[in-house]
Amino acid sequence: MVQIQKMREQRRLSQKQLSILSGVPQQTISAIEQGARKNPGISTLQLLAKALSCTIEEILADEKDGEG
């Protein structure tokens, strides 16, 4: 999910910092950003969205745009 990485970088956060803010393990964030974990659970997306001050829809926007 490229959008998570873009949002994280726009906020000048490392994966570790996002992990601390969200409670999502850094390894999970890395796997999501690299595409190794394509379908994170809704609870993971909620935690990341809250930490990034955005909506789940914004996180998933690249997926919708890329396939449409």
Coordinates of C-alpha atoms in Angstrom, one line a residue, residues 3-56:
Q3 CA -0.3 5.4 0.2
I4 CA 0.7 4.5 3.7
Q5 CA 4.3 5.1 2.8
K6 CA 3.6 8.4 1.1
M7 CA 1.5 9.6 4.1
R8 CA 4.2 8.5 6.5
E9 CA 6.9 10.2 4.6
Q10 CA 4.9 13.4 4.2
R11 CA 4.6 13.5 8.0
R12 CA 8.3 12.9 8.3
L13 CA 7.8 9.7 10.3
S14 CA 10.0 6.6 10.2
Q15 CA 8.4 3.2 10.2
K16 CA 9.5 2.9 13.8
Q17 CA 7.8 6.2 14.8
L18 CA 4.6 5.2 13.0
S19 CA 4.8 1.9 14.9
I20 CA 5.0 3.7 18.2
L21 CA 2.2 6.1 17.4
S22 CA -0.1 3.4 16.0
G23 CA 0.7 0.3 18.0
V24 CA 1.2 -1.6 14.8
P25 CA 4.5 -3.6 14.7
Q26 CA 7.2 -2.0 12.5
Q27 CA 7.6 -5.3 10.7
T28 CA 4.0 -5.2 9.8
I29 CA 4.2 -1.6 8.5
S30 CA 7.3 -2.6 6.4
A31 CA 5.5 -5.6 5.0
I32 CA 2.4 -3.5 4.1
E33 CA 4.5 -0.8 2.4
Q34 CA 6.5 -3.4 0.4
G35 CA 3.4 -5.2 -0.8
A36 CA 4.3 -8.4 1.0
R37 CA 1.1 -8.0 3.1
K38 CA -1.6 -7.0 0.7
N39 CA -4.7 -7.3 2.9
P40 CA -4.1 -5.9 6.3
G41 CA -7.0 -6.3 8.7
I42 CA -9.5 -3.5 9.3
S43 CA -8.2 -3.0 12.9
T44 CA -4.6 -2.5 11.5
L45 CA -5.9 0.0 9.0
Q46 CA -7.9 1.8 11.7
L47 CA -4.8 2.1 13.9
L48 CA -2.7 3.4 11.0
A49 CA -5.3 5.9 9.9
K50 CA -5.6 7.3 13.4
A51 CA -1.9 7.7 13.7
L52 CA -1.6 9.3 10.3
S53 CA -4.7 11.6 10.9
C54 CA -6.5 10.3 7.9
T55 CA -9.3 8.0 6.9
I56 CA -9.1 4.3 5.8

